[in-house]
mmCIF file of C-alpha atoms and ligand atoms in Angstrom:
data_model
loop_
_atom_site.group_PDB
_atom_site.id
_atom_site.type_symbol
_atom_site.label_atom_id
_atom_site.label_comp_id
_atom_site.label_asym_id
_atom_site.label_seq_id
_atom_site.Cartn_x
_atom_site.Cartn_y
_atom_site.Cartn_z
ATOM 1 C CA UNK A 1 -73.297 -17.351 -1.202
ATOM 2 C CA UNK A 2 -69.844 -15.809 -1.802
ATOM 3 C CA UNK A 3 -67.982 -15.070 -4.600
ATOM 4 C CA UNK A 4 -65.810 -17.977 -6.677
ATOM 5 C CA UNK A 5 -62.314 -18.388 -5.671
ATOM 6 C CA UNK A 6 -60.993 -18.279 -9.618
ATOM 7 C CA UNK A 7 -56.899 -16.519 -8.949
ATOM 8 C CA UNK A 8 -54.351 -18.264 -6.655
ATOM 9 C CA UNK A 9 -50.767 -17.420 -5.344
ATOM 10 C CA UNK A 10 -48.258 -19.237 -5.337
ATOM 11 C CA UNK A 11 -45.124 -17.375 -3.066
ATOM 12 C CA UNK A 12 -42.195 -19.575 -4.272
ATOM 13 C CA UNK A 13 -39.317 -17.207 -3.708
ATOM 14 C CA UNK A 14 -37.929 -18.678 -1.064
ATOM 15 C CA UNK A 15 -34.231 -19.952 -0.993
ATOM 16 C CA UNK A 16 -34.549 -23.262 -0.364
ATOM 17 C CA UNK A 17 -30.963 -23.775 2.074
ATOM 18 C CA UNK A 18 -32.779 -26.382 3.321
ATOM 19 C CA UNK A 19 -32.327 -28.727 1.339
ATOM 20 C CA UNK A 20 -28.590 -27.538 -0.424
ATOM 21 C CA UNK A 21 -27.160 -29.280 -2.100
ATOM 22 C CA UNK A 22 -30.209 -30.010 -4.095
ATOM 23 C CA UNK A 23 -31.107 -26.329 -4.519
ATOM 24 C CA UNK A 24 -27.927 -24.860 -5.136
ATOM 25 C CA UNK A 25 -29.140 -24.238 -9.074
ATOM 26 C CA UNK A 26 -32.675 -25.497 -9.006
ATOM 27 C CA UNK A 27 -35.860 -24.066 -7.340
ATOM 28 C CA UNK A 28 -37.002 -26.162 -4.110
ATOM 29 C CA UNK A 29 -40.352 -26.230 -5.564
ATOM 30 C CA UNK A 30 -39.013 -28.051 -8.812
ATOM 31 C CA UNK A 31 -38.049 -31.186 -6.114
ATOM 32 C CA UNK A 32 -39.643 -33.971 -6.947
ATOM 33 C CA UNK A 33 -41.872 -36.170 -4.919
ATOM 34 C CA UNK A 34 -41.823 -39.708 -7.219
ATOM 35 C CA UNK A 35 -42.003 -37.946 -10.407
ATOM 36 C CA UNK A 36 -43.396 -34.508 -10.216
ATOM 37 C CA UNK A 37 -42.188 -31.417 -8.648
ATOM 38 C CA UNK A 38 -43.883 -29.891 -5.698
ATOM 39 C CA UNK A 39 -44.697 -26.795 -7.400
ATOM 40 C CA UNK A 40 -46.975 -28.790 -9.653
ATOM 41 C CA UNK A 41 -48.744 -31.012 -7.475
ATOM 42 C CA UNK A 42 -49.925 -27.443 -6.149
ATOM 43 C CA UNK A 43 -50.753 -26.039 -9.282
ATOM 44 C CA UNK A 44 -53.147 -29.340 -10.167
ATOM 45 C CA UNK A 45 -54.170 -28.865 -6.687
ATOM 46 C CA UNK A 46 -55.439 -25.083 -7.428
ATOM 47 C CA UNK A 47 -56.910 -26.249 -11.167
ATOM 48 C CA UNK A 48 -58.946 -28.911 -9.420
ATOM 49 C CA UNK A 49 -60.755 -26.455 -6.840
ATOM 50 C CA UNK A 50 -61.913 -24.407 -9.830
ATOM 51 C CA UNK A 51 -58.843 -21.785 -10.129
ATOM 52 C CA UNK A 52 -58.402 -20.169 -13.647
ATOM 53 C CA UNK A 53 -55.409 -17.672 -12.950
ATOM 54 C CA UNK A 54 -52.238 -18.694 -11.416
ATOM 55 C CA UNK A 55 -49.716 -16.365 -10.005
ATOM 56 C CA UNK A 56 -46.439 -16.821 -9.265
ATOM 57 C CA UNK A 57 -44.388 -14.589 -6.819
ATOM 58 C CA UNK A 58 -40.932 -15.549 -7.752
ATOM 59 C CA UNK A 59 -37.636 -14.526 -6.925
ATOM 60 C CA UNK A 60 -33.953 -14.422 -8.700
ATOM 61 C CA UNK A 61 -32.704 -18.354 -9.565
ATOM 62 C CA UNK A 62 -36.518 -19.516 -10.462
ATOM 63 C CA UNK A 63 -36.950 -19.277 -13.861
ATOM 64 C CA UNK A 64 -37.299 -23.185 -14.490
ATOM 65 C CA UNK A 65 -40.819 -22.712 -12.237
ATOM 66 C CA UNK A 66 -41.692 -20.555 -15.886
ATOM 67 C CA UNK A 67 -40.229 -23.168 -18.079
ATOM 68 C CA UNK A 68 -42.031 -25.915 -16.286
ATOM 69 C CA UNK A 69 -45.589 -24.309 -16.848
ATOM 70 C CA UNK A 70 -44.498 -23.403 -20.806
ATOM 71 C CA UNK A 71 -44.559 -25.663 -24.093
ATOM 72 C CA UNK A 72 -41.728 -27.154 -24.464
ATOM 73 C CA UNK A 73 -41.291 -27.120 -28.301
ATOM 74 C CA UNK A 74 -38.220 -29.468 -28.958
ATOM 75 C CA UNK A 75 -39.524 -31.879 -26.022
ATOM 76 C CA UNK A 76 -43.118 -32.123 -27.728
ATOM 77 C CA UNK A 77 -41.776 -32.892 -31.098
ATOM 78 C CA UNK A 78 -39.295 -35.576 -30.090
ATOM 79 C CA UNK A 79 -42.374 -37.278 -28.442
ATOM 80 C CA UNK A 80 -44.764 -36.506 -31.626
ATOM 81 C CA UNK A 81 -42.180 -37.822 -33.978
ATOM 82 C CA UNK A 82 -41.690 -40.821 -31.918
ATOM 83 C CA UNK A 83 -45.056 -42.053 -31.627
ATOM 84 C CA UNK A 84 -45.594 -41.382 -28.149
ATOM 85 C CA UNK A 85 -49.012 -39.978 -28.086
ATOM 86 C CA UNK A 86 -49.685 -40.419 -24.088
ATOM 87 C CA UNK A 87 -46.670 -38.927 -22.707
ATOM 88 C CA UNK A 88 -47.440 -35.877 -25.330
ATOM 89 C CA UNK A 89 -51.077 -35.980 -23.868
ATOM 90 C CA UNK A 90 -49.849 -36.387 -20.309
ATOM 91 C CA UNK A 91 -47.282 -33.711 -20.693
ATOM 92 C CA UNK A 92 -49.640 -31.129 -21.972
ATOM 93 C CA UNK A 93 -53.083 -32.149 -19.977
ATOM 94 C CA UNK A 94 -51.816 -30.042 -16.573
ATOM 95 C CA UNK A 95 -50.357 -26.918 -18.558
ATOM 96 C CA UNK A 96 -52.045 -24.118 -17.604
ATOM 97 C CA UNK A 97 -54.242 -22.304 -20.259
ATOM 98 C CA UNK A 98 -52.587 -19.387 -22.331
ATOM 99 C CA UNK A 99 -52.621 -16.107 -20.734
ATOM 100 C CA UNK A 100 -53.441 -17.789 -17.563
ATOM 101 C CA UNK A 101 -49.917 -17.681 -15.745
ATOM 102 C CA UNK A 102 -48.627 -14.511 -14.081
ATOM 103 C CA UNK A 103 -45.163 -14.183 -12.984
ATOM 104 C CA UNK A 104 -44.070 -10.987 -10.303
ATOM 105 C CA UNK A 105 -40.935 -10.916 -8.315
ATOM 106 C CA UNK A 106 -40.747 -10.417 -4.810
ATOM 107 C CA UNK A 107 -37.290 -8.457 -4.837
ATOM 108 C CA UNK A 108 -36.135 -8.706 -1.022
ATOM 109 C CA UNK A 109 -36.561 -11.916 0.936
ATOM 110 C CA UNK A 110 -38.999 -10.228 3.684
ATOM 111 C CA UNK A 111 -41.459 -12.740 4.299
ATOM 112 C CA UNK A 112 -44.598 -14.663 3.014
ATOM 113 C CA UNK A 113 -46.887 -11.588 4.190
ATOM 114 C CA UNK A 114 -44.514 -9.593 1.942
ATOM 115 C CA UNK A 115 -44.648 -12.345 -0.806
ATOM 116 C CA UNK A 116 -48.620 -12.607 -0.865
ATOM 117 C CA UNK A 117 -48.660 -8.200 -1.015
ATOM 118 C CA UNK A 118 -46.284 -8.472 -3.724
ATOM 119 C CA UNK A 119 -49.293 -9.903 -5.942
ATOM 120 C CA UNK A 120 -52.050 -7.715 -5.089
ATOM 121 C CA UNK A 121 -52.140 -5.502 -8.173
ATOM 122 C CA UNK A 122 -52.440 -9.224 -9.953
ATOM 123 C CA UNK A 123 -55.785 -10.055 -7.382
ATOM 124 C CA UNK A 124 -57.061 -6.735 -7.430
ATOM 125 C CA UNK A 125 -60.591 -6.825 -5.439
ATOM 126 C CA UNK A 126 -61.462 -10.824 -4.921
ATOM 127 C CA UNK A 127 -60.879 -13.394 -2.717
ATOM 128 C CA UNK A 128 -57.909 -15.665 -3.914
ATOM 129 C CA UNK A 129 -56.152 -18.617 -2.782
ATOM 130 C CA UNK A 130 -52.568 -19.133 -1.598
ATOM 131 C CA UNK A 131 -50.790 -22.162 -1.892
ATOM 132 C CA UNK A 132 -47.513 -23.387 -0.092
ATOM 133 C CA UNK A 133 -45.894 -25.899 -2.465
ATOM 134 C CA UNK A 134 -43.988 -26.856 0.744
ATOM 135 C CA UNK A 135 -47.010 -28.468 2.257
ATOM 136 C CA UNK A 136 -48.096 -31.261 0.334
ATOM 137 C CA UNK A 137 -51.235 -32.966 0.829
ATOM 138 C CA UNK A 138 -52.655 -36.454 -0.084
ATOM 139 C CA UNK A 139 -56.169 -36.815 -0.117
ATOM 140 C CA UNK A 140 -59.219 -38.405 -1.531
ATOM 141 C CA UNK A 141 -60.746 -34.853 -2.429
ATOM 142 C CA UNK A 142 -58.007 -32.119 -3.218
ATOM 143 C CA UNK A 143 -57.452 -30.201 -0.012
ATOM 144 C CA UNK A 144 -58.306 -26.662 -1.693
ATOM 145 C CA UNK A 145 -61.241 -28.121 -3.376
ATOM 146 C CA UNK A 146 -62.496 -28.732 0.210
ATOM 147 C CA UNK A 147 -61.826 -25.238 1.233
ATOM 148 C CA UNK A 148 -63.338 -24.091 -1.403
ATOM 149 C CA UNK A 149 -66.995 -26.133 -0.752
ATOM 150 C CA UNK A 150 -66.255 -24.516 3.107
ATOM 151 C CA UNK A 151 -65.746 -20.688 1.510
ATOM 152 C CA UNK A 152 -68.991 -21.443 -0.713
ATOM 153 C CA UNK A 153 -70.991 -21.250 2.511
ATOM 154 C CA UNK A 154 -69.000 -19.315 5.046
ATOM 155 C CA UNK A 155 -67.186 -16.921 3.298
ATOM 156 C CA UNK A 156 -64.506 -14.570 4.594
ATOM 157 C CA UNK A 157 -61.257 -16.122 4.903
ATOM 158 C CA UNK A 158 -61.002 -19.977 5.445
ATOM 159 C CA UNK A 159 -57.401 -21.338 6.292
ATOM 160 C CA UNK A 160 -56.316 -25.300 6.440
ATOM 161 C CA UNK A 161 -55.695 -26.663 10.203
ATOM 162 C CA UNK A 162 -54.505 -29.540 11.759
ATOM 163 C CA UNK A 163 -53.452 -30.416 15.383
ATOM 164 C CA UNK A 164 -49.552 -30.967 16.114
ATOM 165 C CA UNK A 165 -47.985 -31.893 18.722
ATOM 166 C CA UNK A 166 -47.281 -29.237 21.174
ATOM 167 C CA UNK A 167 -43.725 -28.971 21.082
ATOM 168 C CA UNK A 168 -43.867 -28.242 17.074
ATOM 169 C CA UNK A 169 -45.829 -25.287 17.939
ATOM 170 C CA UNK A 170 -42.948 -23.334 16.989
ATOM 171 C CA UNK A 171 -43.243 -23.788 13.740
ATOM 172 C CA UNK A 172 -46.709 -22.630 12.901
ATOM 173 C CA UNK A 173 -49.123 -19.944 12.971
ATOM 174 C CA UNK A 174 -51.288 -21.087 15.454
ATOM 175 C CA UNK A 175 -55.210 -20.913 16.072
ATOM 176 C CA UNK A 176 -56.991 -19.522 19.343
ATOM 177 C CA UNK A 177 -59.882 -21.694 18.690
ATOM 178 C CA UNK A 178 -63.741 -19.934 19.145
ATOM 179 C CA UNK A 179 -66.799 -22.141 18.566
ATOM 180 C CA UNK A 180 -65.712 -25.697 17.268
ATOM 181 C CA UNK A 181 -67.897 -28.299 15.431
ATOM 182 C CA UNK A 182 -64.702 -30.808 15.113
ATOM 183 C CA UNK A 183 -64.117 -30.021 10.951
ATOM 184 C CA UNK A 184 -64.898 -26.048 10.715
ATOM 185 C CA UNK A 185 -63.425 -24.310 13.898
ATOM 186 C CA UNK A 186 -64.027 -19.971 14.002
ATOM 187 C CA UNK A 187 -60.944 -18.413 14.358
ATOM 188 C CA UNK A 188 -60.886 -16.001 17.598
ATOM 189 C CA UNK A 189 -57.265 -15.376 17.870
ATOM 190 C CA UNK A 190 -54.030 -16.244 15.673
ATOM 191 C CA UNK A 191 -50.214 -15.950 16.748
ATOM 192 C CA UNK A 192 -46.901 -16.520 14.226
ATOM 193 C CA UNK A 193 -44.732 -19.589 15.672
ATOM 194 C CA UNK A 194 -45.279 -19.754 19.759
ATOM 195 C CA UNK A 195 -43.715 -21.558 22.100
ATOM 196 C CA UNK A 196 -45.425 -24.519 23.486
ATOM 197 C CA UNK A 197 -45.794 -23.052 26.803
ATOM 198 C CA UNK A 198 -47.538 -19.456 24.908
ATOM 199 C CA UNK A 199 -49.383 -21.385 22.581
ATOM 200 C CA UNK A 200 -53.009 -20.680 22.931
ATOM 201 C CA UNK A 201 -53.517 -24.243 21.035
ATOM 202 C CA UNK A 202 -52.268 -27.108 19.085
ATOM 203 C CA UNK A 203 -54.694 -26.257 15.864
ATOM 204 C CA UNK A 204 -52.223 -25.606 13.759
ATOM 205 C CA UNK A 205 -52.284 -23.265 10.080
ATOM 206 C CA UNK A 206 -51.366 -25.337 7.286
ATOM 207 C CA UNK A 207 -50.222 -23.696 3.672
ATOM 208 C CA UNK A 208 -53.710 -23.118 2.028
ATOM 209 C CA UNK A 209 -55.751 -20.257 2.804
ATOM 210 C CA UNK A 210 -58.357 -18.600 1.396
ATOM 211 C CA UNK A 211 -58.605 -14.959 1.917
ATOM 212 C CA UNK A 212 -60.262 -11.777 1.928
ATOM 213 C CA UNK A 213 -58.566 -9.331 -0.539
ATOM 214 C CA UNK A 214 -59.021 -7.085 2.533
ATOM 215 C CA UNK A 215 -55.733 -8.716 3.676
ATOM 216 C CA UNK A 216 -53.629 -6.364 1.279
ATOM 217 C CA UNK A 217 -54.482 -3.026 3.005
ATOM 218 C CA UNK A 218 -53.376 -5.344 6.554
ATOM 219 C CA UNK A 219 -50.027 -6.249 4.743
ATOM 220 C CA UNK A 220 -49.338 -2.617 3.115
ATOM 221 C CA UNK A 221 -48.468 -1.624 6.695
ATOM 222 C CA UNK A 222 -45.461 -3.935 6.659
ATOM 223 C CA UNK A 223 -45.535 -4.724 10.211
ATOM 224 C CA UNK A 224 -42.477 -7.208 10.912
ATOM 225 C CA UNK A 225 -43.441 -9.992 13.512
ATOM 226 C CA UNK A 226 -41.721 -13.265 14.185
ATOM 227 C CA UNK A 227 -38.151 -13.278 13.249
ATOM 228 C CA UNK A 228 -38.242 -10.213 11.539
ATOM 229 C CA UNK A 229 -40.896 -10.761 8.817
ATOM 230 C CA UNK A 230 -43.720 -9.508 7.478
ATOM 231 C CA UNK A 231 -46.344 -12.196 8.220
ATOM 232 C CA UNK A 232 -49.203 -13.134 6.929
ATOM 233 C CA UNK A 233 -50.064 -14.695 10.243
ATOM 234 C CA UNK A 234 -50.318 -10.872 11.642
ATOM 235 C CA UNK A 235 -52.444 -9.520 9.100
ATOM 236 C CA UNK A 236 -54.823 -12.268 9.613
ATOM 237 C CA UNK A 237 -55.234 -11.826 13.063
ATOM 238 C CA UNK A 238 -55.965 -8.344 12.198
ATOM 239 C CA UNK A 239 -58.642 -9.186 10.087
ATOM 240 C CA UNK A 240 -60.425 -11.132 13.047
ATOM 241 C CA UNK A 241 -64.091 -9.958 13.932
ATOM 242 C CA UNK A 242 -64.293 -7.941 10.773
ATOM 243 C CA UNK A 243 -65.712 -10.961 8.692
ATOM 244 C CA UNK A 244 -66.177 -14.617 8.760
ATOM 245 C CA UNK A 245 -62.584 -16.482 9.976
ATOM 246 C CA UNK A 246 -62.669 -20.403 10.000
ATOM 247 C CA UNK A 247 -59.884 -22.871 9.997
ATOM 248 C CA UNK A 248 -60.581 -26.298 7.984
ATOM 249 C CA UNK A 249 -59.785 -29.310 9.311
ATOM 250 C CA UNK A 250 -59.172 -31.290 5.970
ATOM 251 C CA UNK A 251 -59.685 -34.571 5.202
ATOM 252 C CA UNK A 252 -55.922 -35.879 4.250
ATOM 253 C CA UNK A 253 -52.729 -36.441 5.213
ATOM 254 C CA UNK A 254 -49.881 -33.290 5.068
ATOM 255 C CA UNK A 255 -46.427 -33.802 4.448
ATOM 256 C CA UNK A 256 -43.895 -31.180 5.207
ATOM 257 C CA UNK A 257 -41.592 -31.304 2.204
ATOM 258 C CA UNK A 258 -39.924 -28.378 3.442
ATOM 259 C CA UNK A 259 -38.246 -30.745 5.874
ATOM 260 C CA UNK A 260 -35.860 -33.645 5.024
ATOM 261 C CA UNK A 261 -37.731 -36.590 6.297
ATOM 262 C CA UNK A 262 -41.064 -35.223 5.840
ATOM 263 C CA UNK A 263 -39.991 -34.938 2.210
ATOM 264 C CA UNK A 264 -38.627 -38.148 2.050
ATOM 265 C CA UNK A 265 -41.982 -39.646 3.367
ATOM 266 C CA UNK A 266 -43.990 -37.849 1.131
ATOM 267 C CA UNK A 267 -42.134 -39.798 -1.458
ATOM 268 C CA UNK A 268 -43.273 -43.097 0.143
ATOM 269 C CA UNK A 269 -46.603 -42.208 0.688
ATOM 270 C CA UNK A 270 -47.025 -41.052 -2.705
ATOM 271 C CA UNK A 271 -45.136 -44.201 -4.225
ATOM 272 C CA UNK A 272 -47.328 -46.796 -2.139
ATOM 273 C CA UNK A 273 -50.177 -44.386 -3.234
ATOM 274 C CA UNK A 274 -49.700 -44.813 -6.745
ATOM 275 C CA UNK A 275 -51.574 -47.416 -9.093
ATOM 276 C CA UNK A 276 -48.960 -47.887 -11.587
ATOM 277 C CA UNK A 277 -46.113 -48.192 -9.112
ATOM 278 C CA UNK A 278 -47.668 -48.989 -5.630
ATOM 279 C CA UNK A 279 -46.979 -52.296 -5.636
ATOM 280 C CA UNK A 280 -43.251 -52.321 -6.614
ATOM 281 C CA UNK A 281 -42.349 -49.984 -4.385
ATOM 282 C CA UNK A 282 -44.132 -52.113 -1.137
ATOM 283 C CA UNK A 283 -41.748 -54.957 -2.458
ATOM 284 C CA UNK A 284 -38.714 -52.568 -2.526
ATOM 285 C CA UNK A 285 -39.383 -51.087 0.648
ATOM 286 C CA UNK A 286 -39.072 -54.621 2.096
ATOM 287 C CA UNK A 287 -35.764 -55.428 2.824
ATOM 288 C CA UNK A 288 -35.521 -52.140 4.764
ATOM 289 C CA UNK A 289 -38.224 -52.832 7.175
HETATM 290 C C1 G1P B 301 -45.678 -20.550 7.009
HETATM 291 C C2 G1P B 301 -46.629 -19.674 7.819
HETATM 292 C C3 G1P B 301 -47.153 -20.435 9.041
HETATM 293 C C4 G1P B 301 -47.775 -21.748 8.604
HETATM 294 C C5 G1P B 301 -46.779 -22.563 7.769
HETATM 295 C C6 G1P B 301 -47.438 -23.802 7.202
HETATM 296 O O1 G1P B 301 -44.509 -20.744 7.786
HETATM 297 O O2 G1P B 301 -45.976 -18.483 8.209
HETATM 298 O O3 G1P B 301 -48.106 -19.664 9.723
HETATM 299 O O4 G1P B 301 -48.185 -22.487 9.742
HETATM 300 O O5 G1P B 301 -46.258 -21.790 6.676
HETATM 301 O O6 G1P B 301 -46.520 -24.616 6.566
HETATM 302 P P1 G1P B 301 -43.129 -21.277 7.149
HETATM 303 O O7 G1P B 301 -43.263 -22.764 7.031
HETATM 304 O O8 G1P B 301 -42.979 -20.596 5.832
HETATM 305 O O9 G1P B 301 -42.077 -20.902 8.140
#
């Protein structure tokens, strides 16, 4: 048995140019997908697999990430005085309890190895989740809540995988694959964005890991690897052979909502998904199709 995951990070410094206009004065994370930003399907993500502290490595422009996961007094009491008692409930079921939110900057853009070091005084000496909002994931059973079960009985450091095509391998940390039993594959080797032709596989890392707090010492070095950053792909391979490694392959479907279509089908995925608004939104997508 290992110890309880119970403290995620959440790296959400990142400039979003992506998707400009949209993020000229707003977070990325703080896009929506139907009704919610991405930042807090994440967090509800983390809350359902058990976690009780949430950090935040932000950056400069980001400060309606801390107003999202905060009371919002004049809000609340519009609604109260009104009468409307579920959107009151609704609004305050997901907040975070008090004291549970951390907030620490990551003051130069130098990569998500960099962002994930710049919270380690905040983990301290247990293992600890890391989210990507970017990657969002619909599933029966919350994808970190799966990763979670796997850590339970493996330990170590468990990461999400999935297979992509071979000519997105460029885009991906990428697994050399050890001993495979088709959902939990051991990681034997791990490389930051190859080409297709270098790629030692098409098992590729998805934004959820869970990791050994071991990591930190790996990232202190500050080793820049693929296009200049500090990766957390490069610690991780360090950290091969010295305890248990296993990708994931979750049950779900990932959306890549740091990409322009990907977010856009995210948003019709999660419409059609939705009870209240499923249906309407199969109708409206008619006429298109
Ligand atoms: C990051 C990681 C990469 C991982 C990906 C998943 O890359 O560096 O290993 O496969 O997230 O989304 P990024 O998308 O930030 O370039």
């Amino acid at each position: 048995m290992s110890v309880r995951v119970r403290k995620a990070i959440f790296p959400v410094g990142g400039l979003g140019t992506r998707f400009l206009p949209a993020t000229k004065a707003m977070p990325k994370e703080m896009l929506p997908v139907v009704d919610k930003p991405l930042i807090q399907y994440a967090v509800e993500e983390a809350q359902a697999a058990g976690i009780e502290e949430f950090i935040f490595v932000t950056g400069r422009g980001k400060a309606a990430i801390e107003d999202h996961f905060d009371h919002s007094y004049e809000l609340e009491k519009t609604l109260e005085e009104r009468g409307k008692v579920s959107e009151l409930e609704e609004l305050r079921r997901w907040l975070p309890r008090h004291g549970s939110v951390a907030y620490t900057r990551q003051m130069a853009p130098l990569g998500l190895g960099h962002a994930v070091w710049c919270a380690r005084n905040l983990v301290g000496d247990e293992p600890f989740a890391v989210l990507l909002a970017d990657d969002l994931i619909l599933s029966r059973r919350p994808c970190l809540a799966q990763m979670a079960d796997a850590h339970a009985s493996v330990g170590g450091n468990v990461i999400a995988v999935m297979d992509v095509p071979r000519e997105h391998t460029k885009r991906y940390g990428i697994v050399a694959p050890g001993r495979d039993d088709g959902r939990m594959v051991e990681v034997a080797g791990l490389v930051e964005k190859p080409a297709p032709e270098k790629a030692p596989s098409t098992c590729a890392v998805i934004g959820r890991y869970i990791l050994d707090p071991s990591v930190f010492a790996h990232l202190g070095k500050g080793m820049k690897g693929a296009g200049g950053e500090i990766q957390l792909t490069d610690s991780l391979a360090a950290m091969i052979g010295a305890s248990p490694f296993h990708g994931l392959r979750f049950e779900g479907k990932r959306f890549d909502c740091g990409d322009k279509v990907g977010f856009f089908e995210a948003n019709l995925a999660f419409a059609l998904a939705r009870p209240d608004i499923g249906a309407a939104a199969r109708e409206a997508m008619k006429p298109y199709l």
